[in-house]
Short mmCIF file of C-alpha atoms and ligand atoms in Angstrom, two decimals:
data_model
loop_
_atom_site.label_atom_id
_atom_site.label_comp_id
_atom_site.label_asym_id
_atom_site.label_seq_id
_atom_site.Cartn_x
_atom_site.Cartn_y
_atom_site.Cartn_z
CA MET A 1 150.49 81.13 86.11
CA ARG A 2 151.05 84.06 83.96
CA HIS A 3 154.40 85.89 84.68
CA TYR A 4 153.37 88.74 86.60
CA PRO A 5 154.85 92.05 85.42
CA ARG A 6 157.49 94.14 87.25
CA THR A 7 157.35 96.99 85.58
CA LYS A 8 158.02 99.93 88.67
CA LEU A 9 160.69 98.13 89.45
CA ALA A 10 162.20 97.99 85.98
CA GLN A 11 161.98 101.76 85.06
CA GLU A 12 163.38 102.53 88.31
CA LEU A 13 166.21 100.19 88.04
CA ALA A 14 166.52 101.84 84.10
CA THR A 15 166.92 104.87 84.60
CA ALA A 16 169.39 104.38 88.03
CA LEU A 17 171.21 102.08 85.59
CA GLN A 18 172.06 105.11 82.52
CA GLY A 19 173.10 107.32 85.72
CA ASN A 20 169.70 109.00 85.43
CA ALA A 21 169.10 108.44 89.59
CA LEU A 22 169.95 111.79 91.21
CA PHE A 23 172.42 110.56 93.67
CA GLY A 24 172.49 106.93 92.64
CA ASP A 25 175.40 104.69 91.75
CA ALA A 26 174.49 101.83 89.78
CA HIS A 27 176.23 103.66 86.34
CA ASN A 28 179.08 102.17 87.73
CA GLY A 29 177.53 98.53 88.22
CA LEU A 30 174.54 97.43 89.75
CA PHE A 31 174.56 94.68 91.80
CA LEU A 32 171.13 93.32 93.46
CA ALA A 33 171.46 89.77 95.91
CA ALA A 34 167.87 87.97 96.34
CA PRO A 35 167.64 84.71 97.81
CA ARG A 36 167.12 81.80 95.61
CA ARG A 37 164.31 81.07 93.40
CA THR A 38 162.16 84.55 94.52
CA GLY A 39 162.04 85.74 90.75
CA LYS A 40 165.78 87.12 89.83
CA SER A 41 166.20 85.58 86.71
CA THR A 42 162.66 86.21 85.41
CA PHE A 43 162.60 89.77 86.77
CA LEU A 44 166.04 90.27 84.65
CA LYS A 45 164.68 88.76 81.42
CA ASP A 46 161.22 89.69 81.40
CA ASP A 47 160.44 92.71 83.10
CA LEU A 48 164.38 95.14 82.93
CA THR A 49 165.10 93.60 79.71
CA PRO A 50 162.32 94.48 77.51
CA GLU A 51 162.37 97.85 79.18
CA LEU A 52 165.96 98.76 78.43
CA GLU A 53 165.26 97.26 75.03
CA ARG A 54 161.80 99.84 75.01
CA GLN A 55 164.63 102.67 76.82
CA GLY A 56 166.87 102.00 72.89
CA LEU A 57 169.64 99.71 74.86
CA ILE A 58 171.18 96.79 74.07
CA VAL A 59 171.13 94.41 76.59
CA VAL A 60 173.02 91.26 76.99
CA TYR A 61 172.29 89.13 79.61
CA VAL A 62 174.19 85.56 81.12
CA ASP A 63 172.92 83.07 83.48
CA LEU A 64 176.59 81.58 84.67
CA TRP A 65 174.51 78.25 86.30
CA ALA A 66 173.24 77.78 82.94
CA ASP A 67 175.85 74.99 81.98
CA GLN A 68 177.72 74.56 85.48
CA ARG A 69 180.23 72.70 82.89
CA ARG A 70 182.32 75.09 81.45
CA ASP A 71 183.42 78.10 82.45
CA PRO A 72 181.96 81.32 83.97
CA GLY A 73 184.48 83.62 81.46
CA GLU A 74 183.56 81.46 78.50
CA LEU A 75 179.96 82.06 78.88
CA ILE A 76 180.69 85.79 79.45
CA ALA A 77 182.60 86.11 75.99
CA ASP A 78 180.17 83.37 74.17
CA ALA A 79 177.21 85.39 75.17
CA ILE A 80 178.84 88.87 74.41
CA GLY A 81 180.05 87.18 70.84
CA ARG A 82 176.82 86.40 70.33
CA ALA A 83 175.55 89.75 70.72
CA LEU A 84 178.35 91.31 68.19
CA GLN A 85 177.72 88.37 65.64
CA SER A 86 174.15 89.43 65.30
CA HIS A 87 175.16 93.15 65.20
CA LEU A 88 178.03 92.51 62.73
CA GLY A 89 176.84 90.23 61.23
CA TRP A 90 176.60 92.18 57.93
CA ILE A 91 179.44 93.98 58.49
CA ALA A 92 181.59 90.63 58.27
CA LYS A 93 179.65 88.97 54.83
CA THR A 94 179.81 91.93 53.36
CA ALA A 95 183.79 92.33 53.99
CA LYS A 96 184.28 88.91 53.71
CA ALA A 97 182.62 88.90 50.40
CA ALA A 98 184.71 91.76 49.77
CA GLY A 99 188.43 90.13 50.55
CA LEU A 100 188.83 92.33 53.39
CA GLU A 101 189.68 90.81 57.11
CA SER A 102 188.56 92.79 58.94
CA VAL A 103 186.97 95.77 58.78
CA THR A 104 187.05 99.19 60.61
CA LEU A 105 183.71 100.89 62.95
CA ALA A 106 183.81 104.18 63.13
CA GLY A 107 187.53 104.63 61.97
CA ALA A 108 188.32 103.61 65.36
CA LEU A 109 187.97 99.57 65.78
CA LYS A 110 189.62 97.29 64.05
CA ILE A 111 187.63 94.03 63.76
CA ASP A 112 188.66 90.88 62.35
CA THR A 113 186.28 89.42 60.76
CA SER A 114 187.22 85.39 61.37
CA LYS A 115 186.92 86.10 65.29
CA ILE A 116 183.54 87.33 65.46
CA GLY A 117 181.19 85.43 67.88
CA ARG A 118 184.85 84.17 69.09
CA ILE A 119 186.09 86.38 72.14
CA ASP A 120 188.26 85.99 74.50
CA GLY A 121 189.30 87.35 77.72
CA ALA A 122 191.68 89.96 76.16
CA THR A 123 189.17 91.25 73.21
CA LEU A 124 186.49 91.54 75.05
CA GLY A 125 186.97 94.93 76.10
CA ALA A 126 187.40 95.60 72.81
CA ALA A 127 184.01 92.70 72.10
CA LEU A 128 181.51 95.04 74.22
CA CYS A 129 183.16 99.07 72.49
CA ALA A 130 182.57 96.92 69.02
CA LEU A 131 178.76 96.18 70.40
CA HIS A 132 178.10 99.92 71.22
CA GLU A 133 179.99 101.78 67.73
CA ALA A 134 177.53 98.62 65.66
CA ALA A 135 174.49 99.09 67.28
CA GLY A 136 174.69 102.72 67.92
CA LYS A 137 173.27 102.40 71.42
CA PRO A 138 175.12 101.85 74.92
CA VAL A 139 175.18 97.99 76.11
CA VAL A 140 174.07 96.60 79.08
CA LEU A 141 175.73 93.53 80.43
CA ILE A 142 172.94 91.40 82.46
CA ILE A 143 175.08 89.10 84.45
CA ASP A 144 172.75 86.64 86.23
CA GLU A 145 174.15 84.10 89.05
CA ALA A 146 177.57 86.34 88.86
CA GLN A 147 179.31 84.53 91.94
CA HIS A 148 180.27 81.59 90.32
CA ALA A 149 183.27 83.83 88.56
CA LEU A 150 184.82 84.15 90.99
CA THR A 151 185.03 80.01 90.76
CA SER A 152 187.69 80.07 87.90
CA GLU A 153 190.85 82.45 87.31
CA ALA A 154 189.80 82.86 83.60
CA GLY A 155 186.39 84.33 85.43
CA GLU A 156 187.77 86.50 87.34
CA THR A 157 189.86 88.23 84.45
CA THR A 158 187.03 88.53 82.43
CA MET A 159 185.48 90.56 85.66
CA ALA A 160 188.22 92.62 85.65
CA ALA A 161 188.34 93.38 81.75
CA LEU A 162 185.14 94.56 82.46
CA LYS A 163 185.89 96.71 84.60
CA SER A 164 188.11 97.93 82.72
CA ALA A 165 185.88 98.48 79.44
CA ARG A 166 183.24 100.36 82.23
CA ASP A 167 186.00 102.69 82.55
CA GLN A 168 186.59 102.91 79.19
CA MET A 169 183.40 103.53 77.83
CA ASN A 170 181.60 105.37 80.17
CA ALA A 171 182.11 109.66 81.43
CA PRO A 172 180.49 111.69 83.60
CA GLY A 173 177.43 112.31 81.84
CA THR A 174 177.76 109.61 79.23
CA VAL A 175 176.98 105.40 80.05
CA ASN A 176 177.68 103.52 77.35
CA LEU A 177 178.27 100.28 78.90
CA MET A 178 176.00 98.91 81.71
CA ILE A 179 176.38 96.21 84.00
CA VAL A 180 173.94 94.59 85.94
CA MET A 181 175.32 91.13 88.19
CA SER A 182 173.23 89.45 90.47
CA GLY A 183 173.02 86.51 92.82
CA SER A 184 171.19 84.86 95.55
CA ASP A 185 174.34 85.45 98.12
CA ARG A 186 174.99 88.77 99.48
CA ASP A 187 178.10 87.74 101.36
CA LYS A 188 179.74 86.37 97.96
CA LEU A 189 178.62 88.53 95.76
CA LEU A 190 180.36 90.71 98.12
CA ARG A 191 183.95 88.94 96.81
CA LEU A 192 183.46 91.50 93.82
CA VAL A 193 183.65 94.61 95.08
CA ASN A 194 184.74 94.97 98.81
CA ASN A 195 188.05 95.47 98.90
CA ASN A 196 190.75 97.09 97.31
CA SER A 197 191.44 94.03 94.92
CA ALA A 198 187.76 93.66 93.92
CA PRO A 199 186.73 94.82 90.25
CA PHE A 200 184.22 96.62 91.69
CA TYR A 201 184.90 97.97 94.58
CA GLY A 202 183.29 101.49 95.86
CA SER A 203 180.07 99.58 94.79
CA GLN A 204 177.39 98.57 96.97
CA ILE A 205 175.15 94.92 96.80
CA GLN A 206 171.50 95.84 96.87
CA ARG A 207 168.45 93.49 98.05
CA MET A 208 166.22 92.86 94.60
CA PRO A 209 162.92 93.24 96.28
CA VAL A 210 161.00 90.10 96.21
CA LEU A 211 157.46 89.87 95.43
CA GLY A 212 154.79 91.95 97.58
CA SER A 213 151.56 93.38 98.30
CA ASP A 214 151.13 93.99 94.90
CA PHE A 215 151.55 90.52 94.02
CA ILE A 216 148.92 89.32 96.40
CA ALA A 217 146.20 91.71 95.20
CA HIS A 218 146.86 90.11 91.36
CA ILE A 219 146.65 86.44 92.33
CA ALA A 220 143.37 88.16 95.26
CA LEU A 221 141.98 89.55 91.74
CA LEU A 222 142.96 86.65 89.26
CA ILE A 223 140.97 83.72 91.82
CA GLN A 224 137.75 86.35 92.26
CA GLN A 225 137.14 86.69 88.28
CA GLN A 226 137.14 82.58 87.96
CA ARG A 227 136.57 81.68 91.07
CA PRO A 228 133.33 84.40 91.93
CA ASP A 229 132.00 82.24 94.79
CA LEU A 230 135.33 82.76 96.58
CA LEU A 231 134.72 86.74 97.01
CA GLN A 232 136.40 88.17 99.32
CA VAL A 233 139.53 86.54 98.53
CA ASP A 234 141.29 87.03 102.14
CA GLN A 235 144.74 89.03 100.82
CA VAL A 236 146.54 89.23 105.05
CA THR A 237 146.55 85.50 105.19
CA LEU A 238 147.51 84.95 101.49
CA SER A 239 150.57 87.33 102.22
CA GLN A 240 151.31 85.82 105.71
CA ALA A 241 151.66 82.27 103.57
CA PHE A 242 154.21 84.15 100.68
CA GLU A 243 156.32 85.17 103.72
CA ARG A 244 156.37 81.74 104.84
CA PHE A 245 156.89 80.08 101.59
CA GLY A 246 159.92 82.03 101.81
CA HIS A 247 158.37 84.39 99.03
CA ARG A 248 158.87 82.00 96.47
CA PRO A 249 156.02 81.94 93.53
CA GLN A 250 156.59 78.29 92.94
CA PHE A 251 155.68 76.76 95.69
CA PHE A 252 152.88 79.39 96.62
CA PHE A 253 151.26 78.61 93.63
CA THR A 254 151.52 74.90 93.81
CA ALA A 255 149.72 74.54 97.34
CA LEU A 256 147.18 77.49 95.92
CA ASN A 257 146.78 75.37 93.22
CA ASP A 258 145.76 71.38 95.48
CA ALA A 259 144.07 73.90 98.04
CA LEU A 260 142.03 75.53 94.46
CA SER A 261 142.45 72.49 92.70
CA PRO A 262 138.25 70.92 92.15
CA PHE A 263 139.70 66.82 94.02
CA ALA A 264 140.63 68.68 96.92
CA SER A 265 139.22 67.44 100.62
CA ILE A 266 140.00 70.94 102.21
CA GLU A 267 137.49 72.03 104.80
CA GLY A 268 136.94 75.36 105.30
CA ARG A 269 138.05 78.84 103.12
CA PHE A 270 141.36 77.87 101.00
CA GLU A 271 143.10 80.88 102.45
CA SER A 272 143.56 78.47 105.33
CA ALA A 273 144.84 75.01 103.44
CA VAL A 274 147.60 77.74 101.44
CA ALA A 275 148.52 78.41 105.01
CA ALA A 276 148.95 75.73 106.24
CA ALA A 277 150.58 74.31 102.90
CA ALA A 278 152.93 76.84 103.40
CA GLU A 279 154.10 76.28 107.36
CA GLN A 280 154.23 72.48 106.37
CA ARG A 281 156.72 73.59 104.31
CA GLN A 282 158.62 75.87 106.45
CA ARG A 283 159.28 72.34 108.73
CA ASP A 284 159.77 70.67 105.79
CA ASP A 285 162.72 72.83 105.06
CA ARG A 286 164.18 73.35 108.15
CA ALA A 287 163.72 69.89 108.76
CA GLN A 288 165.91 68.75 105.34
CA MET A 289 168.97 71.33 106.20
CA GLU A 290 169.01 69.08 109.46
CA SER A 291 168.83 66.17 108.02
CA GLU A 292 171.58 67.49 105.79
CA TYR A 293 173.83 69.06 109.03
CA LEU A 294 173.43 65.92 111.46
CA GLY A 295 174.78 63.40 108.44
CA LEU A 296 177.81 65.16 108.01
CA LYS A 297 181.31 63.68 109.97
CA PRO A 298 181.97 65.20 113.29
CA LEU A 299 184.49 67.34 111.64
CA GLU A 300 182.62 68.34 109.07
CA ARG A 301 179.70 69.36 110.90
CA ALA A 302 181.76 71.83 113.15
CA VAL A 303 183.76 73.61 110.34
CA LEU A 304 180.77 74.35 108.56
CA TRP A 305 178.88 75.56 112.34
CA ARG A 306 181.96 77.34 112.15
CA MET A 307 181.41 78.91 109.12
CA LEU A 308 177.96 79.90 109.57
CA GLU A 309 178.84 81.39 113.01
CA GLN A 310 181.79 83.42 111.30
CA GLU A 311 180.05 84.04 107.93
CA GLN A 312 182.81 86.78 106.46
CA ARG A 313 185.24 86.47 108.96
CA PHE A 314 185.46 82.35 108.44
CA ARG A 315 189.48 81.63 108.48
CA PRO A 316 189.09 77.72 107.99
CA TYR A 317 192.96 77.28 109.47
CA ASP A 318 193.47 79.63 111.91
CA ALA A 319 194.60 79.09 115.39
CA GLU A 320 190.72 80.18 116.15
CA ALA A 321 189.34 77.68 113.86
CA LEU A 322 191.61 75.06 114.97
CA ARG A 323 190.45 74.91 118.76
CA PHE A 324 187.21 75.35 117.46
CA TYR A 325 187.16 72.36 115.73
CA HIS A 326 188.91 70.24 118.97
CA GLU A 327 186.43 71.82 121.53
CA LYS A 328 183.40 70.15 118.67
CA THR A 329 185.35 67.55 117.98
CA GLY A 330 186.80 65.71 120.65
CA ARG A 331 189.80 66.07 119.07
CA LYS A 332 193.37 67.64 118.15
CA VAL A 333 192.31 68.93 114.45
CA SER A 334 195.25 69.73 111.59
CA ALA A 335 195.20 72.67 109.07
CA GLN A 336 195.32 69.23 106.74
CA GLN A 337 192.59 67.84 108.50
CA ALA A 338 190.58 70.85 108.04
CA GLN A 339 190.88 71.66 104.23
CA ASN A 340 189.86 67.59 103.72
CA ALA A 341 186.84 68.81 105.84
CA LEU A 342 186.19 71.30 103.21
CA GLU A 343 186.87 69.72 99.72
CA SER A 344 184.20 66.76 101.56
CA LEU A 345 181.34 69.49 102.61
CA ARG A 346 182.28 71.45 98.38
CA GLN A 347 181.98 67.97 96.80
CA ARG A 348 178.76 67.07 98.28
CA ASN A 349 175.84 67.34 95.51
CA PRO A 350 174.25 68.67 96.27
CA SER A 351 177.11 71.45 97.68
CA LEU A 352 177.06 73.06 100.99
CA VAL A 353 180.63 74.80 100.49
CA TRP A 354 180.82 77.62 97.93
CA LYS A 355 184.77 77.92 96.56
CA SER A 356 186.35 80.79 94.44
CA ALA A 357 189.34 80.97 92.86
CA ARG A 358 191.67 82.74 95.82
CA SER A 359 190.30 79.87 98.11
CA GLU A 360 187.97 81.72 99.76
CA TYR A 361 185.01 79.55 101.64
CA ALA A 362 181.50 80.38 101.42
CA VAL A 363 178.36 77.74 102.87
CA ASP A 364 176.40 77.28 99.29
CA ASP A 365 173.13 78.02 100.42
CA ALA A 366 172.25 81.20 102.22
CA ALA A 367 169.19 80.17 103.63
CA MET A 368 170.96 78.28 106.19
CA HIS A 369 172.59 81.44 107.94
CA ARG A 370 168.91 81.88 108.26
CA TRP A 371 168.48 78.34 110.26
CA TYR A 372 171.34 78.75 111.69
CA SER A 373 170.18 81.93 113.51
CA GLU A 374 166.60 81.16 113.56
CA CYS A 375 168.57 78.15 115.86
CA VAL A 376 170.37 80.28 118.07
CA ALA A 377 167.75 82.23 118.77
CA ALA A 378 165.32 79.36 119.88
CA GLY A 379 168.05 77.59 121.57
CA ILE A 380 167.78 74.55 119.56
CA TRP A 381 171.48 74.71 118.34
CA PRO A 382 173.62 72.39 117.91
CA PRO A 383 170.88 70.34 116.72
CA MET A 384 171.77 66.86 118.04
CA THR A 385 172.19 63.37 116.52
CA LEU A 386 169.33 61.09 117.87
CA ALA A 387 172.85 58.69 119.30
CA ALA A 388 173.67 61.85 121.16
CA PHE A 389 169.69 62.56 122.62
CA ARG A 390 169.34 59.57 123.96
CA ASP A 391 173.02 60.29 125.49
CA MET A 392 170.76 63.36 126.68
CA ALA A 393 167.74 61.70 128.27
CA THR A 394 170.28 58.70 129.77
CA ASP A 395 172.32 60.80 131.58
CA VAL A 396 169.71 63.70 132.90
CA ALA A 397 167.55 59.86 134.16
CA LYS A 398 170.69 59.25 136.31
CA ASN A 399 170.91 61.87 137.44
N1 ATP B 1 157.02 87.64 88.22
C1 ATP B 1 156.69 86.52 88.38
N2 ATP B 1 155.75 86.24 88.24
C2 ATP B 1 154.97 84.84 88.25
N3 ATP B 1 155.66 84.01 88.33
C3 ATP B 1 157.12 84.22 88.48
C4 ATP B 1 157.41 86.13 88.61
N4 ATP B 1 158.55 85.96 88.90
C5 ATP B 1 159.26 84.13 89.19
N5 ATP B 1 158.27 83.62 89.18
C6 ATP B 1 157.91 82.37 89.60
O1 ATP B 1 159.02 81.66 90.68
C7 ATP B 1 160.02 80.72 90.22
C8 ATP B 1 161.48 81.10 90.48
O2 ATP B 1 161.84 81.91 89.41
P1 ATP B 1 163.18 82.18 89.01
O3 ATP B 1 163.43 81.53 88.20
O4 ATP B 1 163.09 83.46 88.43
O5 ATP B 1 164.03 82.65 90.42
P2 ATP B 1 166.04 82.68 90.84
O6 ATP B 1 165.42 83.88 92.00
O7 ATP B 1 166.05 83.04 89.37
O8 ATP B 1 165.79 81.23 91.22
P3 ATP B 1 167.11 80.33 91.16
O9 ATP B 1 167.99 81.01 92.23
O10 ATP B 1 167.51 79.54 91.29
O11 ATP B 1 168.18 81.25 90.10
C9 ATP B 1 160.06 80.22 88.49
O12 ATP B 1 158.83 79.33 88.08
C10 ATP B 1 159.12 81.32 87.95
O13 ATP B 1 158.33 81.39 87.37
MG1 MG B 2 167.56 81.97 88.80
#
């Protein structure tokens, strides 16, 4: 299915970013969180970027997940370097041809021509300034999966450099550098804004809206155009199914495709088949998390449980935590053992735990928090291993 444009949302954010919303704070940095696979990157690249460009801004987009082997700080610097190169390329060439080692932009900034395209943390601010001067336009830096920047020291330094560049380039009424950061986990993004020493202290994390009823209406229209025999498409059932799919278009499209395929052997309306697939997906998602959890060693399970329960308050080695591990595993647990368990949760593939450069830990996939709360609410936490279930059944039978 082709991209469904989210023009209105892009326009609203573009206005807010430029400081034109009445009371907004987006010009100080826009932080957007939405669950995995719900269309963050697509929106940033295919809706927000063209809208900002249409409004005459220079956009630099970087995805910190694109290459996990590379340091996040380096990825950001590279993206800025590339944009700078494309704008300064001709200046550099002319300067080099003239035997000049550096060029001066707008009488203020001196750029070493041999360094264009190679930016480090220290020159990041200067590079952004140069980009703005060379292009003669405000610059928007979009950092996708920004929480990764906090997993390395270079990444943290970059964030601090960006903050200071923002403060230097912007003034009340003048916004020359806008920063957009997105991530799939609000708790992790929070670490960029939530305390005095956080680089973007004072900013708020916004929940990026997921695709909604207008998207479903668009899909229904497409189906009706191609298959008039299916008129009237039941949008309510499709909306509910999309919600069950966690607002993830990919799974939804696969189910639609299967249900509408000429080879589909479904009885009744296709919407019911899509709804059934959504329910199945929900069950599969839960079963996968449960089996992952049950596959862990007892201490790893206890640590993960504590993390799910405590969320941002999680402190892995305080007395309370050690007592908790003791209670759940039935043996005394040292801080070192808890650390080993945390590390092994982090080393798993896919990793279950995320660690910041300051050794703060969080559950890697925010969906696990939802699963945990649902299990607690339904009174079925913790999940039981088959062996534990058998023991319990034997006990019940005995009494
Ligand atoms: N507006 C849209 N119209 C059609 N398909 C979309 C739209 N937005 C997202 N999708 C589809 O949904 C899937 C996930 O999108 P995307 O990669 O943008 O999500 P994400 O939130 O960035 O995911 P991740 O958490 O993996 O980074 C892709 O297959 C994409 O094509
Ligand atoms: Mg993405």
